[in-house]
XYZ file of C-alpha atoms in Angstrom:
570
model
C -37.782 -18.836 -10.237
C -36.910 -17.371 -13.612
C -37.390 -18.923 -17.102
C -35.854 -17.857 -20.327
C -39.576 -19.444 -22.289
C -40.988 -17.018 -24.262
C -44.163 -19.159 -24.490
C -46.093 -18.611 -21.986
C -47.613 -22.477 -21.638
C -44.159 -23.069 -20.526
C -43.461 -20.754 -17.823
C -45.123 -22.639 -15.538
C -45.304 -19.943 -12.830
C -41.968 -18.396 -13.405
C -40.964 -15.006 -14.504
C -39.505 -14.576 -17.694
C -36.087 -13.008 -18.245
C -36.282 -11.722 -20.918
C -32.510 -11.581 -23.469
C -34.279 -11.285 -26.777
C -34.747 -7.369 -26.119
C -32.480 -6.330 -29.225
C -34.381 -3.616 -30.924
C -32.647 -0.023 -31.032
C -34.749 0.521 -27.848
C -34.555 -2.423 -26.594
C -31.205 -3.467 -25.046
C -29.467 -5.443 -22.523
C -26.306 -3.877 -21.033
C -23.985 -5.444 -19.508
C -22.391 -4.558 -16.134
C -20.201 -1.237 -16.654
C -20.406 -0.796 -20.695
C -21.002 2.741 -21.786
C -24.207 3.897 -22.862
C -23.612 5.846 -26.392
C -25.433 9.252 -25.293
C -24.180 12.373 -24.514
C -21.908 12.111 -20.967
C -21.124 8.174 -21.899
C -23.044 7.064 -18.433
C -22.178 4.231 -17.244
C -24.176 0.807 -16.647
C -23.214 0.478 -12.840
C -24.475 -1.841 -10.272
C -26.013 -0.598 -7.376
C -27.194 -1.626 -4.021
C -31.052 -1.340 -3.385
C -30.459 1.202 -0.759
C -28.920 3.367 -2.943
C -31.698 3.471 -5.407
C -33.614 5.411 -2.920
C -31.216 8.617 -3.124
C -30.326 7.719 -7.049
C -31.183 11.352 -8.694
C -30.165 9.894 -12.456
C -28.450 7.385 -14.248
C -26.353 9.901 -15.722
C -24.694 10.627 -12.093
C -22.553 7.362 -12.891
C -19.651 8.522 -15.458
C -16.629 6.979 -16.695
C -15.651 9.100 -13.670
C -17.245 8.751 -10.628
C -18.329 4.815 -11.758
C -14.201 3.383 -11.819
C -13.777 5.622 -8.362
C -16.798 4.139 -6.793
C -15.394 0.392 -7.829
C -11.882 1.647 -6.088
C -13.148 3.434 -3.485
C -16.077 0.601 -2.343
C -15.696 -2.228 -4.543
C -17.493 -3.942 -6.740
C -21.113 -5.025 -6.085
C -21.315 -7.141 -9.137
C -17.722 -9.011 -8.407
C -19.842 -11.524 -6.628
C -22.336 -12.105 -9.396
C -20.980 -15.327 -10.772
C -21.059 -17.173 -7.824
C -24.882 -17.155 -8.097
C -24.581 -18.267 -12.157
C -26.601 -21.452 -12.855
C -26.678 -24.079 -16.496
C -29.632 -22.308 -18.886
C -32.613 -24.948 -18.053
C -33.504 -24.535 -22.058
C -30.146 -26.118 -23.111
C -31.100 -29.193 -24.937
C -29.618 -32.517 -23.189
C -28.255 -35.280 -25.646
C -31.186 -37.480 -26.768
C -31.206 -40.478 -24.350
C -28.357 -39.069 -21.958
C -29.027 -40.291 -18.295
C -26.929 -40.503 -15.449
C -25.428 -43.786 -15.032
C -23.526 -44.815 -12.073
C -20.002 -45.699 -12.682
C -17.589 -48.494 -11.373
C -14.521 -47.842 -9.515
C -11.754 -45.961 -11.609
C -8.754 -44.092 -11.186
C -10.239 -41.033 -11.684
C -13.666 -41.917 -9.938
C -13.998 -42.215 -5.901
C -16.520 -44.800 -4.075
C -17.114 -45.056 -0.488
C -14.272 -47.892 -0.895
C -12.066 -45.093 -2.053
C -12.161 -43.134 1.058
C -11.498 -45.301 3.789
C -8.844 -43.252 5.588
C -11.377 -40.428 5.927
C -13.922 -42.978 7.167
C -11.488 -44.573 9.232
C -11.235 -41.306 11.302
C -14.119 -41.223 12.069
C -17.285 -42.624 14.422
C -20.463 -41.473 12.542
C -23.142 -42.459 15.438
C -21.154 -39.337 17.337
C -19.794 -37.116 14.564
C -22.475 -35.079 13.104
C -19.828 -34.891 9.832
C -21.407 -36.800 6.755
C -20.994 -40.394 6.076
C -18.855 -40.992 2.459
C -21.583 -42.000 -0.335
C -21.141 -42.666 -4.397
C -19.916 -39.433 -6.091
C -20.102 -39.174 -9.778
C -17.120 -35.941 -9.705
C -17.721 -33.324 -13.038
C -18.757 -30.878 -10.556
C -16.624 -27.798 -9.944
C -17.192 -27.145 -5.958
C -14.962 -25.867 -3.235
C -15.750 -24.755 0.338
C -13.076 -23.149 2.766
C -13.603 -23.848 6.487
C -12.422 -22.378 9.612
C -11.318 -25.201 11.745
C -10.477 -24.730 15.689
C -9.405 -28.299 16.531
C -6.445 -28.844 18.681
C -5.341 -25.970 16.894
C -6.742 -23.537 14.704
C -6.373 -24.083 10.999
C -8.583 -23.271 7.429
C -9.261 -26.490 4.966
C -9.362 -25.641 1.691
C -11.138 -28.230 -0.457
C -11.570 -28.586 -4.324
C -13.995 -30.945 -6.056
C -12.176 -33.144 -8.201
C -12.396 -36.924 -9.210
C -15.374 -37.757 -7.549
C -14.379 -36.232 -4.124
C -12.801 -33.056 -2.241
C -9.164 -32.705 -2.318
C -8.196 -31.197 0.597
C -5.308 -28.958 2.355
C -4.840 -27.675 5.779
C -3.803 -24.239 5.566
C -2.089 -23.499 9.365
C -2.461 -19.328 8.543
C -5.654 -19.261 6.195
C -5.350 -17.638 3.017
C -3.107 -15.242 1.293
C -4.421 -11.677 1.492
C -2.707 -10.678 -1.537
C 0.004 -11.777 -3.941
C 3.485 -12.339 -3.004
C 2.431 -13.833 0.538
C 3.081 -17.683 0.482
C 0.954 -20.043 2.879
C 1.575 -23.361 3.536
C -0.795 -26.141 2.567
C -0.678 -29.697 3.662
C -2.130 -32.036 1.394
C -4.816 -34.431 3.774
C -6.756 -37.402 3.283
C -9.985 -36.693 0.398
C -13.388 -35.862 2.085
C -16.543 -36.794 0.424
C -18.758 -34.129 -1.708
C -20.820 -33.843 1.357
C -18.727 -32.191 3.335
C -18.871 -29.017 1.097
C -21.982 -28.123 3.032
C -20.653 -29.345 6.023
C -21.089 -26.504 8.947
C -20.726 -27.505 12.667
C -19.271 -28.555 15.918
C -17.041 -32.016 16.054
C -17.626 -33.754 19.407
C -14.388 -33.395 21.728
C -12.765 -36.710 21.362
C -13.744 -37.493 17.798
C -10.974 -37.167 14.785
C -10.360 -33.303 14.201
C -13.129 -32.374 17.384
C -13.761 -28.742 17.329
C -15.859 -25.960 15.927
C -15.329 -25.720 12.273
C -17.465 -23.034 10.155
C -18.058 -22.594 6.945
C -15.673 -19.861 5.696
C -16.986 -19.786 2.134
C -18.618 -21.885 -0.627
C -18.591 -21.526 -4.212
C -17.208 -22.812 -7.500
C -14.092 -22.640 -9.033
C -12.398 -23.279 -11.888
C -8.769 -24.647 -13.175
C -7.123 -22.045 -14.489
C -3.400 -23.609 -15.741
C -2.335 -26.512 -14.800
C 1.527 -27.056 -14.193
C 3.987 -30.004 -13.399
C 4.460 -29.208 -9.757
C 0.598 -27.595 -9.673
C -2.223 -25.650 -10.888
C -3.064 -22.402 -10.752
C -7.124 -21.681 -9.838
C -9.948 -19.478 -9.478
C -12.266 -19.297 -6.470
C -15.603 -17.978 -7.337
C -18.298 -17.540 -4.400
C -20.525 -14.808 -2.653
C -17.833 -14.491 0.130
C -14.743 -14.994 -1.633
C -13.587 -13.969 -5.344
C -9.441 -14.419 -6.210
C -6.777 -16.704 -8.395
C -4.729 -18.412 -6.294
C -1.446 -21.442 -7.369
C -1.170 -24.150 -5.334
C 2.573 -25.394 -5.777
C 4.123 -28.542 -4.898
C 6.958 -28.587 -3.073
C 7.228 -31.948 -1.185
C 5.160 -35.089 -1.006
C 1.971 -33.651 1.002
C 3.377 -30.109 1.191
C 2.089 -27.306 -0.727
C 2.486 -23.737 -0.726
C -0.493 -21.448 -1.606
C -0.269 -17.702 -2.937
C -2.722 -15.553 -4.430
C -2.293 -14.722 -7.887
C -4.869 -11.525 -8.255
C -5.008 -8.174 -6.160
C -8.299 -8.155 -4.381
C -10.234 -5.446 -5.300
C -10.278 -3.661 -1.681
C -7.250 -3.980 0.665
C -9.166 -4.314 3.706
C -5.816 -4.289 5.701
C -3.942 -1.650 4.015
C -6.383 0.557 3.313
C -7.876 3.508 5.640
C -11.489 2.296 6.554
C -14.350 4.608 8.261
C -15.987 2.520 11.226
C -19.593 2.053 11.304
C -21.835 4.654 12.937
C -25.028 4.256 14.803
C -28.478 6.286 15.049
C -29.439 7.803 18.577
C -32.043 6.576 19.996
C -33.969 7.675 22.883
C -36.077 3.936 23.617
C -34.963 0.218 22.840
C -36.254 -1.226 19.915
C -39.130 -3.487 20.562
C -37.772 -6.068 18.688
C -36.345 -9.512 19.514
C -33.950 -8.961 16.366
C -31.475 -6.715 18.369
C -28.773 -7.304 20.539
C -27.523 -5.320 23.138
C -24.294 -3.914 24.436
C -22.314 -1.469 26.704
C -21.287 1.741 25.061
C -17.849 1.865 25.716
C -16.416 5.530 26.829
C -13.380 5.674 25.209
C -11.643 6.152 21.951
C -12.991 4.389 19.004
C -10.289 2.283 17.026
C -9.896 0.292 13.947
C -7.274 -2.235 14.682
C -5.453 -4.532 11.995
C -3.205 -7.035 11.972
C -1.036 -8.170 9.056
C 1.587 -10.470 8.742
C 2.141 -10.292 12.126
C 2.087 -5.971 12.263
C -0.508 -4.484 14.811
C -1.673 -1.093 13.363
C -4.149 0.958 15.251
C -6.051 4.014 13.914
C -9.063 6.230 15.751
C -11.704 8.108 13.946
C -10.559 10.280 10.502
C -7.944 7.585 10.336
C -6.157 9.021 13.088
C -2.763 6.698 13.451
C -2.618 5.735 17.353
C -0.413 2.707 17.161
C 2.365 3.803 19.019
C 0.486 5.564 21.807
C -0.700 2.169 23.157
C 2.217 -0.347 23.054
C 0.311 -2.835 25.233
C -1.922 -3.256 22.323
C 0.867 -4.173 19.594
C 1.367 -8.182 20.446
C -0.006 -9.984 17.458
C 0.050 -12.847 20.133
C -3.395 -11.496 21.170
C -4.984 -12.839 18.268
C -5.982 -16.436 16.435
C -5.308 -15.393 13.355
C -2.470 -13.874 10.588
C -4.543 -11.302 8.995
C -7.718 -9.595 10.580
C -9.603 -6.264 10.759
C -11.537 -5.616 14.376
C -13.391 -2.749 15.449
C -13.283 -1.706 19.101
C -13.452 0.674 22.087
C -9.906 1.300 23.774
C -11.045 2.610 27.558
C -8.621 3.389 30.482
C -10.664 2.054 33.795
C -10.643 3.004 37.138
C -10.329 0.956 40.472
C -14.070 -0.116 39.835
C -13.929 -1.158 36.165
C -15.002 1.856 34.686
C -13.783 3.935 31.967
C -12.278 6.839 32.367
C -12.388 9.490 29.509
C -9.918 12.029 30.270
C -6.979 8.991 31.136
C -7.476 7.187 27.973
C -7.482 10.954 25.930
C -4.352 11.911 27.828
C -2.465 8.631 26.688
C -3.665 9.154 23.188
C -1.586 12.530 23.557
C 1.613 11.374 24.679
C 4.418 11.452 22.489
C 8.037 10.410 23.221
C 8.888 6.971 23.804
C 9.350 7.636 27.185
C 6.470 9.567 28.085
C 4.182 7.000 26.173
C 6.210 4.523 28.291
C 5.207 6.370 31.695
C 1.661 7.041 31.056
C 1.253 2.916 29.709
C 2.991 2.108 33.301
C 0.370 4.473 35.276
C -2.417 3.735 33.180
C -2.940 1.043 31.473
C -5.372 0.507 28.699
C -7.783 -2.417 27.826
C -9.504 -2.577 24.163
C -12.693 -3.307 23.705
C -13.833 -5.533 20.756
C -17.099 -5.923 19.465
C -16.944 -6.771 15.561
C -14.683 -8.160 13.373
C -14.459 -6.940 9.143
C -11.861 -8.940 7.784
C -10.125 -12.538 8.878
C -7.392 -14.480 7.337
C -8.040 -13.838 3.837
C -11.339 -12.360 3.215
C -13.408 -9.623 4.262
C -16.230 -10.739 6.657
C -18.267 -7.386 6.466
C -21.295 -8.958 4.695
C -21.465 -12.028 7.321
C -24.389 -11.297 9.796
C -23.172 -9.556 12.831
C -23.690 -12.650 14.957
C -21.405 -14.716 12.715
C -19.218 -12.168 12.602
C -19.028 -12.120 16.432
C -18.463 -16.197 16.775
C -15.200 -15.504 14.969
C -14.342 -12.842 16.630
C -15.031 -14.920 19.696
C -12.432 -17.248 18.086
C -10.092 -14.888 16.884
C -8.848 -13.476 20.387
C -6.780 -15.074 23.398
C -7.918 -14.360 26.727
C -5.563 -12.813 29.236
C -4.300 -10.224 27.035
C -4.957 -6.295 26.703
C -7.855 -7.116 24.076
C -11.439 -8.428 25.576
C -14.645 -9.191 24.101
C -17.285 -6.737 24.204
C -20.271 -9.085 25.657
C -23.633 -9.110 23.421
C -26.986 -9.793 25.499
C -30.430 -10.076 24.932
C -31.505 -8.334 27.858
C -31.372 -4.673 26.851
C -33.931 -3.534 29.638
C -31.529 -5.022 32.374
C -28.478 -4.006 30.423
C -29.880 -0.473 30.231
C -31.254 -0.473 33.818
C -27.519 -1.653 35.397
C -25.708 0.771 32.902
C -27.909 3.875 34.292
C -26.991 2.688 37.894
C -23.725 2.264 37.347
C -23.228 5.733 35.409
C -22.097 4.677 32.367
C -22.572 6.407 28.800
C -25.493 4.074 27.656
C -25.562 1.007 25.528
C -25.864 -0.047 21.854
C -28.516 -2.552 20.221
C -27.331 -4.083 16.954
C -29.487 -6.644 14.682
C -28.660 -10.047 14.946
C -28.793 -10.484 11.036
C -27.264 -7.044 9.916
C -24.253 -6.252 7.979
C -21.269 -3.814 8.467
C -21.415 -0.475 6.115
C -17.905 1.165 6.873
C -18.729 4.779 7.593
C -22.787 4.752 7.384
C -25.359 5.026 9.568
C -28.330 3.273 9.895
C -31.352 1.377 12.204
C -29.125 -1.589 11.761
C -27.111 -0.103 15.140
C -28.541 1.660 17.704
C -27.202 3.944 20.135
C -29.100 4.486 23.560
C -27.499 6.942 25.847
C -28.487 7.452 29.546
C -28.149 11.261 29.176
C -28.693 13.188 25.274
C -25.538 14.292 24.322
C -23.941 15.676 20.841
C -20.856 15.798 19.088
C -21.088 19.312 17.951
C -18.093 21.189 16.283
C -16.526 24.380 17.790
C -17.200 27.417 15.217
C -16.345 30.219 17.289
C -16.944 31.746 20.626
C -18.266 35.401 22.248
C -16.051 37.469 24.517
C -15.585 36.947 28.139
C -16.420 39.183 31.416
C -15.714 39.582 34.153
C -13.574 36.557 35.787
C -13.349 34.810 32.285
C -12.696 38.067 30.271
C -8.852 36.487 29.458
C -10.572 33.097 28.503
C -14.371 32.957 26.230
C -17.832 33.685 27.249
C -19.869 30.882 25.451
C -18.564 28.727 22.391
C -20.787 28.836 18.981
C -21.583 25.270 18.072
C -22.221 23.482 14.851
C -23.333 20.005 13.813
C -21.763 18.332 10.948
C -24.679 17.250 8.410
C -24.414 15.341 4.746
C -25.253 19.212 3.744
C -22.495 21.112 5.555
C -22.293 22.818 8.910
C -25.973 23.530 10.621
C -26.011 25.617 13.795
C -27.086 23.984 17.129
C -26.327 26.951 19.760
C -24.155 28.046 22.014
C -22.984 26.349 25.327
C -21.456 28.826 28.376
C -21.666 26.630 31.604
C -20.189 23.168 32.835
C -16.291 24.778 32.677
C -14.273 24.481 35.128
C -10.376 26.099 35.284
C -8.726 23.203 33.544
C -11.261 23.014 31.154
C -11.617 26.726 30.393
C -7.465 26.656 29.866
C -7.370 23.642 27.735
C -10.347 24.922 25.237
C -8.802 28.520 25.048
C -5.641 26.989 24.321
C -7.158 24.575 21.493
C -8.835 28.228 19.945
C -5.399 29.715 19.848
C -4.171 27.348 17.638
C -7.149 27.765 15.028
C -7.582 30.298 12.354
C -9.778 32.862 12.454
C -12.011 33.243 9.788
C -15.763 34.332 8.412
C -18.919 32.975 9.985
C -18.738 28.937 8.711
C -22.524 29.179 8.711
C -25.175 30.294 6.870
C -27.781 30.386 10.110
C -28.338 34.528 11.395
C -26.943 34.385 14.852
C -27.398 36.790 17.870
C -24.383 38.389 18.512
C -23.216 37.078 15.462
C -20.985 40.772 15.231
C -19.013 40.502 18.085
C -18.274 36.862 18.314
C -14.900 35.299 16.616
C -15.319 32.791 13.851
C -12.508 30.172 13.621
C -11.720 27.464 11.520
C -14.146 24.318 12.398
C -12.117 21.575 13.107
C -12.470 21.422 17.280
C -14.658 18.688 18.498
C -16.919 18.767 21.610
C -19.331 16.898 23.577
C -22.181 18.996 24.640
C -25.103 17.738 27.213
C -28.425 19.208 26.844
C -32.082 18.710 27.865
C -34.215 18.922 24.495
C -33.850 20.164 21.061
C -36.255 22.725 19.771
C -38.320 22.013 16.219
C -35.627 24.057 14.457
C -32.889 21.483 15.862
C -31.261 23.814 18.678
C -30.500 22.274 21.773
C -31.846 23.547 24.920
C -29.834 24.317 27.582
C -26.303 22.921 26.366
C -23.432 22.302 28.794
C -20.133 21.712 27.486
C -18.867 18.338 28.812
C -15.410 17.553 27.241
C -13.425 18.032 24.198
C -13.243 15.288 21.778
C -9.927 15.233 20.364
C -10.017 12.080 18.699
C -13.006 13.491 16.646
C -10.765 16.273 15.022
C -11.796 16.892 12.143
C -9.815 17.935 8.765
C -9.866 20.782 6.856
């Protein structure tokens, strides 16, 4: 715990924080002032993780420090969710808590007999209604799949929780109204209330906690109030207005400060891996051979979009229902595969639909081959974004969030990676992913938090150029100059001349037509480097090879497929 003592008889094991630094070299600064030096730096909060590759504090100008907040948000928005009351403020002489009779604006166990009512507490595991002084300042937001699925919001006030049923959860930004129905009070118990409701009791069903905080009145009107919600998992000013007896309607007042359904996200990545993790903290699932895709849905709108934000949301109308889905607003990350008479994927179907254009062609190739979408994580839900829930939260409401029987299916987690690894192999599928039970989603990094095992060692590699052809391939390429794309730049890996066949040698000469020609895109001496062709890197392959050497060349690469959904932009 901290203390703010200076003496150090009355610490009493804590560390001091220390606010009395006020000395011309000795300051406090708060969250994004300017530091009066040369370059004005910024005071910018920062994950841990990113201390590790911090070169200077001066990096973080007036700059790059209001781009970072745009671009990423804001690590500190959260911050005064965790406040706490100063233990040195000095209490009235002789004040004590007192318990108070019955009053207007005071609620007893008396006073909340239609909740109780409702109820049978030797079966419900919901908690029992007990004295409540009020003056606190509490709310909690729950995701409740009863009969059907709804959020309650409830605010602390009088002694107990007001509470609304919100049918569509929360507004994701202003000028989106959401109903709320006004229900019977719930006591200040219930803010911490997370669990399953038997089947049969009042309400039964799964209800989560969606987030917990404080808030605060902010106006208060005739027909209702205007208020801020302040927690680690939700930040936003919302008014409640009254429009009939127990209805309400709800709309948020701020912008949040990342549009999560508007805004073009990078999925996460994984690490390869060439062995499980020995760990029971992982997870384990198929890895899906298909197109990757970011799919949201708001107010109702299905958009899809592939890797580099790619927009593929009219290539796959069997994806568009919003029907699919338990929810209003909602960010998932999936797999979309086209499968064969056995159930599995098949690459070059699901590439070819991504290509179609037309209305009626994309019509045609949906009739003859149909996709499914894969998901297996879920960033944002009715309101909020979910990204900083553990991944196994984040995969009960995705659970939740999807109807069976439609073109969208779960992508099943197990424990068993050695079994899941073992049938994958047999099967011949790509490999399988392990993900930590307790780890967060970082749009567009990479880290141990998701692993990617494959059954064969493959690489992305981009297409740099290409030697000339003899003999029967003299119209077409002899071997194709590959590059991998590092934080650095462009580092080369080799170059891959088997595993074409005709189609492939026609489609990947026809793909090198369309690109510019241009200077070497590397800095690496190459063999031949004088009578190859240099083009423009923006082609994406998949390359299969045994080993890589120490330098990081792969031995004996064969080209497998192009990756057009990996294009990449100039």
């Amino acid at each position: 715990g901290l203390t703010l003592h200076i003496a150090k008889e009355l610490r009493h094991g804590k560390m001091l924080l220390d606010i009395y630094r006020n000395r011309t070299s000795q300051t406090i600064v708060a969250a994004y002032s300017l530091r009066g030096i040369n370059g004005a730096p910024v005071s910018t909060p920062l994950h841990w993780e990113e201390l590790k590759i911090l070169g200077s504090p001066a990096e973080f100008d007036m700059q790059r420090a209001l781009k970072r907040v745009l671009e990423e948000g804001d690590p500190w928005e959260a911050m005064e969710a965790y406040a706490t009351p100063l233990h040195t403020l000095q209490k009235p002489a002789g004040a004590r808590a007192k318990k108070l009779d019955p009053a207007r604006t005071r609620k007893t166990p008396a006073q909340l007999k239609s909740y109780s009512r409702k109820r049978s507490f030797k079966k419900t595991p919901e908690p029992e209604a007990v004295e409540g002084v009020g003056g606190g300042h509490a709310f909690v937001v729950h995701r409740h799949h009863a009969t059907r699925l709804h959020y309650d919001l409830r605010l602390e006030r009088d002694g107990v929780l007001k509470s609304w049923a919100l049918p569509k959860g929360l507004p994701p930004r202003p000028g989106i109204l959401r109903l709320a129905v006004s229900v019977e009070d719930h006591p200040l118990e219930y803010v911490n209330f997370d669990g399953a409701i038997p089947k049969g009791e009042y309400g039964g069903g799964m209800m989560w906690k969606f987030a917990q905080g404080r808030y605060q009145i902010t106006k208060e009107k005739e027909d209702g109030f205007y208020f801020r919600l302040q927690s680690r998992e939700l930040n936003g000013e919302y008014r409640m207005h009254r429009t009939k007896e127990k209805e309400w309607l709800l709309e948020r007042v701020d912008n949040p400060q990342t549009d999560w359904l508007r805004k073009p996200l990078d999925p996460m990545l994984a690490r390869a891996a060439t062995v499980l993790p020995d760990s029971d903290d992982y997870l384990f699932e198929v890895k899906w051979d298909g197109i990757r895709a970011l799919v949201s849905l708001d107010e109702g709108e299905v958009r899809i979009h592939g890797r580099n934000h790619l927009d593929i949301t009219v290539q796959f109308p069997e994806l568009l229902p919003a029907q699919s889905f338990r929810a209003t607003s909602a960010v998932f990350d999936g797999e979309i595969v086209c499968l064969d008479a056995k159930g599995k994927p098949v690459f070059g179907d699901v590439i070819h639909r991504m290509q179609q254009k037309g209305e009626a062609r994309i019509a045609r190739a949906s009739a003859g081959c149909p996709a499914v979408c894969y998901l297996f994580d879920c960033l944002y839900l009715d309101g909020r974004a979910v990204a900083n829930e553990p991944f196994t939260r984040r995969r009960e409401w995705l659970a939740d969030a999807v109807r069976k029987g439609t073109a969208y299916r779960i992508s099943e987690a197990m424990e068993d990676g050695k079994g899941l690894l073992a049938a994958v192999r047999e099967m011949g599928l790509e490999g399988i992913m392990a993900k930590q039970r307790a780890s967060e989603y970082t749009p567009g990094k990479r880290n141990d938090s998701w692993l990617k095992i494959k059954t064969r060692l493959t690489m992305d590699c981009v297409i740099i150029g290409y030697t000339p052809g003899k003999g029967d391939r003299e119209s077409y390429f002899g071997a194709l100059h590959l590059a991998e794309a590092t934080p650095r730049g462009l580092k080369y890996v080799g170059k891959a001349g088997s595993g074409f066949d005709e189609r492939a040698l026609n489609n990947v000469s026809e793909e090198l037509r369309r690109l510019k020609t241009t200077r070497k895109p590397v800095k690496d001496k190459i063999d031949g480097e004088t009578l190859s062709t240099w083009v423009e890197p923006k082609l994406i392959c998949e390359v299969q090879y045994m080993t890589l050497t120490p330098d990081g060349t792969m031995r004996e690469p064969v080209f497998l497929r192009l990756r057009p959904d990996l294009y990449m932009e100039a």
